[in-house]
Amino acid sequence: AQTVTQSQPEMSVQEAETVTLSCTYDTSESDYYLFWYKQPPSRQMILVIRQEAYKQQNATENRFSVNFQKAAKSFSLKISDSQLGDAAMYFCAYQGKTSGSRLTFGEGTQLTVNP
Amino acid sequence: EPEVTQTPSHQVTQMGQEVILRCVPISNHLYFYWYRQILGQKVEFLVSFYNNEISEKSEIFDDQFSVERPDGSNFTLKIRSTKLEDSAMYFCASKRLAKNIQYFGAGTRLSVL
């Protein structure tokens, strides 16, 4: 079974600074998807960024980028120019290649942005 | 932009009662999911649904749970006899056939007293 681990329960960053959230996963599959979801206090789950494992190029989405290290099974999220609105719980998630597969989530990292 | 809609936003029930949580997935999506999140814990998969049948379910999804797509738009999760430990946030998600991204609703907070 796949597992996802986020070893940082809490992180903090100064507004306008850069922060990196860590995620590792375990799988025997060679092709899969990885995601970062954001959960603000409203508890809505919002997709931040997605990475397809067969693509070597790291995904970017405006101020959000990932560092995907397939051999190390590592998938970190970098938030540049942090804004107060980035404060939220961030979940890393894994999905197998099979269409319709479940998402397996990590424990989450609570990010605080200090003004 | 289309979104997944869940009702109610908060449901309070007595232990042993039946509850139905409702979801309206995005209209052209074909895969539907339920997840739950107990307060302070990670999000856990419950069940996925495709082509009018369950395609996968977790060990959490026991005989107390059932899902249904009663018409062309709604997707429901029924808990037959609620327990205190069913108190959680329940999220519905949906996905298109071609694109592998699950879009989540805002969730229903279920409180079992």
PDB file of C-alpha atoms in Angstrom:
ATOM      1  CA  ALA A   1       0.000   0.000   0.000  1.00  0.00           C
ATOM      2  CA  GLN A   2       1.112   3.501  -0.666  1.00  0.00           C
ATOM      3  CA  THR A   3       2.013   5.797   2.194  1.00  0.00           C
ATOM      4  CA  VAL A   4       2.645   9.518   2.322  1.00  0.00           C
ATOM      5  CA  THR A   5       4.643  11.173   5.083  1.00  0.00           C
ATOM      6  CA  GLN A   6       4.898  14.829   5.969  1.00  0.00           C
ATOM      7  CA  SER A   7       7.470  15.177   8.710  1.00  0.00           C
ATOM      8  CA  GLN A   8       6.823  18.851   9.508  1.00  0.00           C
ATOM      9  CA  PRO A   9       3.614  19.259  11.528  1.00  0.00           C
ATOM     10  CA  GLU A  10       4.104  23.036  11.604  1.00  0.00           C
ATOM     11  CA  MET A  11       6.100  25.586   9.658  1.00  0.00           C
ATOM     12  CA  SER A  12       6.233  29.350   9.757  1.00  0.00           C
ATOM     13  CA  VAL A  13       7.497  31.956   7.310  1.00  0.00           C
ATOM     14  CA  GLN A  14       7.754  35.713   7.157  1.00  0.00           C
ATOM     15  CA  GLU A  15       5.600  37.474   4.632  1.00  0.00           C
ATOM     16  CA  ALA A  16       7.431  37.833   1.276  1.00  0.00           C
ATOM     17  CA  GLU A  17       9.933  35.090   2.202  1.00  0.00           C
ATOM     18  CA  THR A  18      10.223  31.585   0.759  1.00  0.00           C
ATOM     19  CA  VAL A  19       9.294  28.378   2.529  1.00  0.00           C
ATOM     20  CA  THR A  20       9.626  24.719   1.576  1.00  0.00           C
ATOM     21  CA  LEU A  21       7.287  21.989   2.802  1.00  0.00           C
ATOM     22  CA  SER A  22       8.532  18.413   2.713  1.00  0.00           C
ATOM     23  CA  CYS A  23       6.785  15.241   1.625  1.00  0.00           C
ATOM     24  CA  THR A  24       7.994  11.703   1.073  1.00  0.00           C
ATOM     25  CA  TYR A  25       6.033   8.757  -0.175  1.00  0.00           C
ATOM     26  CA  ASP A  26       6.377   5.061  -0.654  1.00  0.00           C
ATOM     27  CA  THR A  27       5.123   3.150  -3.664  1.00  0.00           C
ATOM     28  CA  SER A  28       6.029   0.221  -5.862  1.00  0.00           C
ATOM     29  CA  GLU A  29       4.365   1.778  -8.887  1.00  0.00           C
ATOM     30  CA  SER A  30       6.421   3.458 -11.592  1.00  0.00           C
ATOM     31  CA  ASP A  31       3.774   5.861 -12.797  1.00  0.00           C
ATOM     32  CA  TYR A  32       1.543   7.942 -10.565  1.00  0.00           C
ATOM     33  CA  TYR A  33       0.472  11.466  -9.669  1.00  0.00           C
ATOM     34  CA  LEU A  34       1.399  13.673  -6.753  1.00  0.00           C
ATOM     35  CA  PHE A  35      -0.535  16.651  -5.471  1.00  0.00           C
ATOM     36  CA  TRP A  36      -0.402  19.424  -2.948  1.00  0.00           C
ATOM     37  CA  TYR A  37      -3.738  20.544  -1.547  1.00  0.00           C
ATOM     38  CA  LYS A  38      -4.303  23.566   0.648  1.00  0.00           C
ATOM     39  CA  GLN A  39      -6.891  23.608   3.437  1.00  0.00           C
ATOM     40  CA  PRO A  40      -7.558  27.073   4.897  1.00  0.00           C
ATOM     41  CA  PRO A  41      -9.550  27.529   8.118  1.00  0.00           C
ATOM     42  CA  SER A  42     -12.758  27.120   6.108  1.00  0.00           C
ATOM     43  CA  ARG A  43     -11.570  23.481   5.664  1.00  0.00           C
ATOM     44  CA  GLN A  44     -12.218  23.515   1.906  1.00  0.00           C
ATOM     45  CA  MET A  45      -9.653  21.390   0.057  1.00  0.00           C
ATOM     46  CA  ILE A  46      -8.076  23.440  -2.719  1.00  0.00           C
ATOM     47  CA  LEU A  47      -5.678  22.023  -5.304  1.00  0.00           C
ATOM     48  CA  VAL A  48      -2.377  23.892  -5.330  1.00  0.00           C
ATOM     49  CA  ILE A  49      -0.250  21.943  -7.780  1.00  0.00           C
ATOM     50  CA  ARG A  50       0.027  18.575  -9.510  1.00  0.00           C
ATOM     51  CA  GLN A  51       2.986  16.516 -10.736  1.00  0.00           C
ATOM     52  CA  GLU A  52       2.924  13.536 -13.071  1.00  0.00           C
ATOM     53  CA  ALA A  53       5.640  11.054 -12.156  1.00  0.00           C
ATOM     54  CA  TYR A  54       6.696  10.351 -15.734  1.00  0.00           C
ATOM     55  CA  LYS A  55       7.466  14.029 -16.289  1.00  0.00           C
ATOM     56  CA  GLN A  56      10.953  14.960 -15.173  1.00  0.00           C
ATOM     57  CA  GLN A  57      10.243  18.663 -15.247  1.00  0.00           C
ATOM     58  CA  ASN A  58       9.094  20.075 -11.931  1.00  0.00           C
ATOM     59  CA  ALA A  59       5.611  21.580 -11.961  1.00  0.00           C
ATOM     60  CA  THR A  60       5.166  25.280 -11.283  1.00  0.00           C
ATOM     61  CA  GLU A  61       2.061  27.328 -10.677  1.00  0.00           C
ATOM     62  CA  ASN A  62       2.770  31.018 -10.169  1.00  0.00           C
ATOM     63  CA  ARG A  63       4.463  31.338  -6.742  1.00  0.00           C
ATOM     64  CA  PHE A  64       4.209  27.599  -6.090  1.00  0.00           C
ATOM     65  CA  SER A  65       6.707  25.083  -7.385  1.00  0.00           C
ATOM     66  CA  VAL A  66       7.720  21.539  -6.535  1.00  0.00           C
ATOM     67  CA  ASN A  67      10.976  19.680  -6.256  1.00  0.00           C
ATOM     68  CA  PHE A  68      10.178  16.168  -7.429  1.00  0.00           C
ATOM     69  CA  GLN A  69      12.900  13.610  -6.789  1.00  0.00           C
ATOM     70  CA  LYS A  70      11.521  10.318  -8.099  1.00  0.00           C
ATOM     71  CA  ALA A  71      14.415   8.109  -7.027  1.00  0.00           C
ATOM     72  CA  ALA A  72      14.299   9.521  -3.509  1.00  0.00           C
ATOM     73  CA  LYS A  73      10.477   9.469  -3.502  1.00  0.00           C
ATOM     74  CA  SER A  74      10.434  13.040  -2.374  1.00  0.00           C
ATOM     75  CA  PHE A  75       7.989  15.768  -3.384  1.00  0.00           C
ATOM     76  CA  SER A  76       8.501  19.130  -1.693  1.00  0.00           C
ATOM     77  CA  LEU A  77       6.499  22.305  -2.196  1.00  0.00           C
ATOM     78  CA  LYS A  78       8.186  25.689  -2.408  1.00  0.00           C
ATOM     79  CA  ILE A  79       6.142  28.805  -1.810  1.00  0.00           C
ATOM     80  CA  SER A  80       7.861  31.982  -2.946  1.00  0.00           C
ATOM     81  CA  ASP A  81       6.962  35.507  -1.875  1.00  0.00           C
ATOM     82  CA  SER A  82       4.691  34.150   0.850  1.00  0.00           C
ATOM     83  CA  GLN A  83       1.453  36.005   1.431  1.00  0.00           C
ATOM     84  CA  LEU A  84      -0.836  36.127   4.454  1.00  0.00           C
ATOM     85  CA  GLY A  85      -3.446  34.237   2.428  1.00  0.00           C
ATOM     86  CA  ASP A  86      -1.070  31.288   2.087  1.00  0.00           C
ATOM     87  CA  ALA A  87      -1.600  30.452   5.747  1.00  0.00           C
ATOM     88  CA  ALA A  88      -3.308  27.072   5.794  1.00  0.00           C
ATOM     89  CA  MET A  89      -2.853  23.364   6.315  1.00  0.00           C
ATOM     90  CA  TYR A  90      -1.045  21.832   3.353  1.00  0.00           C
ATOM     91  CA  PHE A  91      -1.554  18.203   2.430  1.00  0.00           C
ATOM     92  CA  CYS A  92       0.624  16.152   0.130  1.00  0.00           C
ATOM     93  CA  ALA A  93      -1.288  13.425  -1.697  1.00  0.00           C
ATOM     94  CA  TYR A  94      -0.497  10.424  -3.893  1.00  0.00           C
ATOM     95  CA  GLN A  95      -2.648   8.891  -6.592  1.00  0.00           C
ATOM     96  CA  GLY A  96      -1.943   5.745  -8.576  1.00  0.00           C
ATOM     97  CA  LYS A  97      -2.027   5.780 -12.341  1.00  0.00           C
ATOM     98  CA  THR A  98      -5.215   3.750 -12.654  1.00  0.00           C
ATOM     99  CA  SER A  99      -8.019   6.065 -13.638  1.00  0.00           C
ATOM    100  CA  GLY A 100     -10.276   6.739 -10.702  1.00  0.00           C
ATOM    101  CA  SER A 101      -7.734   5.765  -8.070  1.00  0.00           C
ATOM    102  CA  ARG A 102      -8.088   7.066  -4.550  1.00  0.00           C
ATOM    103  CA  LEU A 103      -5.968   9.868  -3.121  1.00  0.00           C
ATOM    104  CA  THR A 104      -3.713   8.924  -0.222  1.00  0.00           C
ATOM    105  CA  PHE A 105      -2.933  11.914   1.965  1.00  0.00           C
ATOM    106  CA  GLY A 106      -0.103  12.792   4.303  1.00  0.00           C
ATOM    107  CA  GLU A 107      -0.630  14.090   7.813  1.00  0.00           C
ATOM    108  CA  GLY A 108      -0.463  17.721   6.773  1.00  0.00           C
ATOM    109  CA  THR A 109       1.762  20.703   7.560  1.00  0.00           C
ATOM    110  CA  GLN A 110       0.255  23.754   9.224  1.00  0.00           C
ATOM    111  CA  LEU A 111       1.809  26.853   7.652  1.00  0.00           C
ATOM    112  CA  THR A 112       1.767  30.168   9.495  1.00  0.00           C
ATOM    113  CA  VAL A 113       2.666  33.357   7.645  1.00  0.00           C
ATOM    114  CA  ASN A 114       3.928  36.138   9.901  1.00  0.00           C
ATOM    115  CA  PRO A 115       3.431  39.767   8.828  1.00  0.00           C
TER     116      PRO A 115
ATOM    117  CA  GLU B   1     -16.197  28.142 -12.540  1.00  0.00           C
ATOM    118  CA  PRO B   2     -18.090  24.917 -11.818  1.00  0.00           C
ATOM    119  CA  GLU B   3     -17.667  23.501  -8.336  1.00  0.00           C
ATOM    120  CA  VAL B   4     -18.651  20.550  -6.207  1.00  0.00           C
ATOM    121  CA  THR B   5     -21.514  21.462  -3.876  1.00  0.00           C
ATOM    122  CA  GLN B   6     -22.175  19.746  -0.554  1.00  0.00           C
ATOM    123  CA  THR B   7     -25.179  20.049   1.716  1.00  0.00           C
ATOM    124  CA  PRO B   8     -25.677  20.574   4.567  1.00  0.00           C
ATOM    125  CA  SER B   9     -22.557  22.387   5.698  1.00  0.00           C
ATOM    126  CA  HIS B  10     -23.124  21.175   9.244  1.00  0.00           C
ATOM    127  CA  GLN B  11     -25.233  18.247  10.411  1.00  0.00           C
ATOM    128  CA  VAL B  12     -25.888  17.451  14.040  1.00  0.00           C
ATOM    129  CA  THR B  13     -27.414  14.071  14.869  1.00  0.00           C
ATOM    130  CA  GLN B  14     -27.986  11.739  17.772  1.00  0.00           C
ATOM    131  CA  MET B  15     -26.051   8.505  18.047  1.00  0.00           C
ATOM    132  CA  GLY B  16     -27.921   5.696  16.312  1.00  0.00           C
ATOM    133  CA  GLN B  17     -29.691   7.953  13.856  1.00  0.00           C
ATOM    134  CA  GLU B  18     -29.365   7.722  10.094  1.00  0.00           C
ATOM    135  CA  VAL B  19     -27.852  10.615   8.172  1.00  0.00           C
ATOM    136  CA  ILE B  20     -27.602  11.357   4.479  1.00  0.00           C
ATOM    137  CA  LEU B  21     -24.903  13.671   3.224  1.00  0.00           C
ATOM    138  CA  ARG B  22     -25.503  15.142  -0.191  1.00  0.00           C
ATOM    139  CA  CYS B  23     -23.176  16.168  -2.970  1.00  0.00           C
ATOM    140  CA  VAL B  24     -23.663  17.639  -6.411  1.00  0.00           C
ATOM    141  CA  PRO B  25     -20.518  16.846  -8.428  1.00  0.00           C
ATOM    142  CA  ILE B  26     -19.333  18.948 -11.337  1.00  0.00           C
ATOM    143  CA  SER B  27     -21.665  18.217 -14.223  1.00  0.00           C
ATOM    144  CA  ASN B  28     -19.356  16.552 -16.749  1.00  0.00           C
ATOM    145  CA  HIS B  29     -17.461  14.501 -14.163  1.00  0.00           C
ATOM    146  CA  LEU B  30     -17.799  10.739 -14.095  1.00  0.00           C
ATOM    147  CA  TYR B  31     -15.848   9.649 -11.001  1.00  0.00           C
ATOM    148  CA  PHE B  32     -17.128  10.457  -7.524  1.00  0.00           C
ATOM    149  CA  TYR B  33     -15.511  10.069  -4.146  1.00  0.00           C
ATOM    150  CA  TRP B  34     -16.155  10.413  -0.460  1.00  0.00           C
ATOM    151  CA  TYR B  35     -13.378  11.177   2.027  1.00  0.00           C
ATOM    152  CA  ARG B  36     -13.528  11.956   5.701  1.00  0.00           C
ATOM    153  CA  GLN B  37     -11.314  13.930   8.063  1.00  0.00           C
ATOM    154  CA  ILE B  38     -11.584  13.454  11.782  1.00  0.00           C
ATOM    155  CA  LEU B  39     -10.611  16.683  13.534  1.00  0.00           C
ATOM    156  CA  GLY B  40      -6.842  17.055  13.680  1.00  0.00           C
ATOM    157  CA  GLN B  41      -6.170  14.002  11.527  1.00  0.00           C
ATOM    158  CA  LYS B  42      -5.377  13.312   7.907  1.00  0.00           C
ATOM    159  CA  VAL B  43      -7.941  13.009   5.162  1.00  0.00           C
ATOM    160  CA  GLU B  44      -8.987   9.378   4.632  1.00  0.00           C
ATOM    161  CA  PHE B  45     -10.510   7.770   1.573  1.00  0.00           C
ATOM    162  CA  LEU B  46     -13.902   6.118   2.019  1.00  0.00           C
ATOM    163  CA  VAL B  47     -15.241   5.121  -1.367  1.00  0.00           C
ATOM    164  CA  SER B  48     -15.115   5.799  -5.086  1.00  0.00           C
ATOM    165  CA  PHE B  49     -17.994   5.439  -7.531  1.00  0.00           C
ATOM    166  CA  TYR B  50     -18.020   5.099 -11.290  1.00  0.00           C
ATOM    167  CA  ASN B  51     -20.567   3.971 -13.832  1.00  0.00           C
ATOM    168  CA  ASN B  52     -23.245   3.617 -11.168  1.00  0.00           C
ATOM    169  CA  GLU B  53     -21.319   1.289  -8.942  1.00  0.00           C
ATOM    170  CA  ILE B  54     -18.666   1.312  -6.256  1.00  0.00           C
ATOM    171  CA  SER B  55     -15.234   0.984  -7.853  1.00  0.00           C
ATOM    172  CA  GLU B  56     -13.181   0.946  -4.673  1.00  0.00           C
ATOM    173  CA  LYS B  57     -13.814   1.178  -0.940  1.00  0.00           C
ATOM    174  CA  SER B  58     -11.612   1.378   2.117  1.00  0.00           C
ATOM    175  CA  GLU B  59     -11.739  -0.696   5.276  1.00  0.00           C
ATOM    176  CA  ILE B  60     -13.544   2.208   6.938  1.00  0.00           C
ATOM    177  CA  PHE B  61     -16.470   1.843   4.532  1.00  0.00           C
ATOM    178  CA  ASP B  62     -18.310  -0.945   6.306  1.00  0.00           C
ATOM    179  CA  ASP B  63     -21.935  -2.052   6.154  1.00  0.00           C
ATOM    180  CA  GLN B  64     -23.015   1.092   7.986  1.00  0.00           C
ATOM    181  CA  PHE B  65     -22.140   3.146   4.941  1.00  0.00           C
ATOM    182  CA  SER B  66     -23.736   3.254   1.521  1.00  0.00           C
ATOM    183  CA  VAL B  67     -23.552   5.518  -1.495  1.00  0.00           C
ATOM    184  CA  GLU B  68     -26.060   6.248  -4.170  1.00  0.00           C
ATOM    185  CA  ARG B  69     -26.509   8.366  -7.251  1.00  0.00           C
ATOM    186  CA  PRO B  70     -30.285   8.695  -7.134  1.00  0.00           C
ATOM    187  CA  ASP B  71     -30.538  10.921 -10.203  1.00  0.00           C
ATOM    188  CA  GLY B  72     -28.276  12.487 -12.779  1.00  0.00           C
ATOM    189  CA  SER B  73     -26.853  15.126 -10.476  1.00  0.00           C
ATOM    190  CA  ASN B  74     -26.763  14.045  -6.822  1.00  0.00           C
ATOM    191  CA  PHE B  75     -24.321  11.710  -5.093  1.00  0.00           C
ATOM    192  CA  THR B  76     -25.164  10.744  -1.521  1.00  0.00           C
ATOM    193  CA  LEU B  77     -23.431   9.107   1.422  1.00  0.00           C
ATOM    194  CA  LYS B  78     -25.696   7.412   3.942  1.00  0.00           C
ATOM    195  CA  ILE B  79     -24.631   6.351   7.417  1.00  0.00           C
ATOM    196  CA  ARG B  80     -27.280   3.987   8.770  1.00  0.00           C
ATOM    197  CA  SER B  81     -26.710   4.132  12.499  1.00  0.00           C
ATOM    198  CA  THR B  82     -24.268   6.834  13.459  1.00  0.00           C
ATOM    199  CA  LYS B  83     -21.638   6.342  16.146  1.00  0.00           C
ATOM    200  CA  LEU B  84     -19.745   8.975  18.108  1.00  0.00           C
ATOM    201  CA  GLU B  85     -16.610   8.144  16.116  1.00  0.00           C
ATOM    202  CA  ASP B  86     -18.373   9.062  12.867  1.00  0.00           C
ATOM    203  CA  SER B  87     -18.040  12.708  13.877  1.00  0.00           C
ATOM    204  CA  ALA B  88     -15.829  14.199  11.172  1.00  0.00           C
ATOM    205  CA  MET B  89     -15.697  16.415   8.138  1.00  0.00           C
ATOM    206  CA  TYR B  90     -16.933  14.542   5.080  1.00  0.00           C
ATOM    207  CA  PHE B  91     -15.685  15.638   1.689  1.00  0.00           C
ATOM    208  CA  CYS B  92     -17.139  14.788  -1.674  1.00  0.00           C
ATOM    209  CA  ALA B  93     -14.903  14.980  -4.739  1.00  0.00           C
ATOM    210  CA  SER B  94     -15.377  14.439  -8.445  1.00  0.00           C
ATOM    211  CA  LYS B  95     -13.164  13.911 -11.447  1.00  0.00           C
ATOM    212  CA  ARG B  96     -13.449  14.012 -15.212  1.00  0.00           C
ATOM    213  CA  LEU B  97     -12.681  10.927 -17.260  1.00  0.00           C
ATOM    214  CA  ALA B  98      -9.704  12.429 -19.068  1.00  0.00           C
ATOM    215  CA  LYS B  99      -8.115  14.637 -16.431  1.00  0.00           C
ATOM    216  CA  ASN B 100      -6.691  13.128 -13.278  1.00  0.00           C
ATOM    217  CA  ILE B 101      -7.569  15.876 -10.809  1.00  0.00           C
ATOM    218  CA  GLN B 102     -10.112  15.453  -8.036  1.00  0.00           C
ATOM    219  CA  TYR B 103     -12.077  18.575  -7.162  1.00  0.00           C
ATOM    220  CA  PHE B 104     -13.398  18.794  -3.636  1.00  0.00           C
ATOM    221  CA  GLY B 105     -16.517  20.277  -2.149  1.00  0.00           C
ATOM    222  CA  ALA B 106     -16.441  22.477   0.939  1.00  0.00           C
ATOM    223  CA  GLY B 107     -17.352  19.516   3.139  1.00  0.00           C
ATOM    224  CA  THR B 108     -20.096  18.606   5.579  1.00  0.00           C
ATOM    225  CA  ARG B 109     -19.245  18.698   9.248  1.00  0.00           C
ATOM    226  CA  LEU B 110     -21.027  15.817  10.946  1.00  0.00           C
ATOM    227  CA  SER B 111     -21.408  15.999  14.711  1.00  0.00           C
ATOM    228  CA  VAL B 112     -22.750  12.881  16.435  1.00  0.00           C
ATOM    229  CA  LEU B 113     -23.943  13.482  19.989  1.00  0.00           C
TER     230      LEU B 113
END
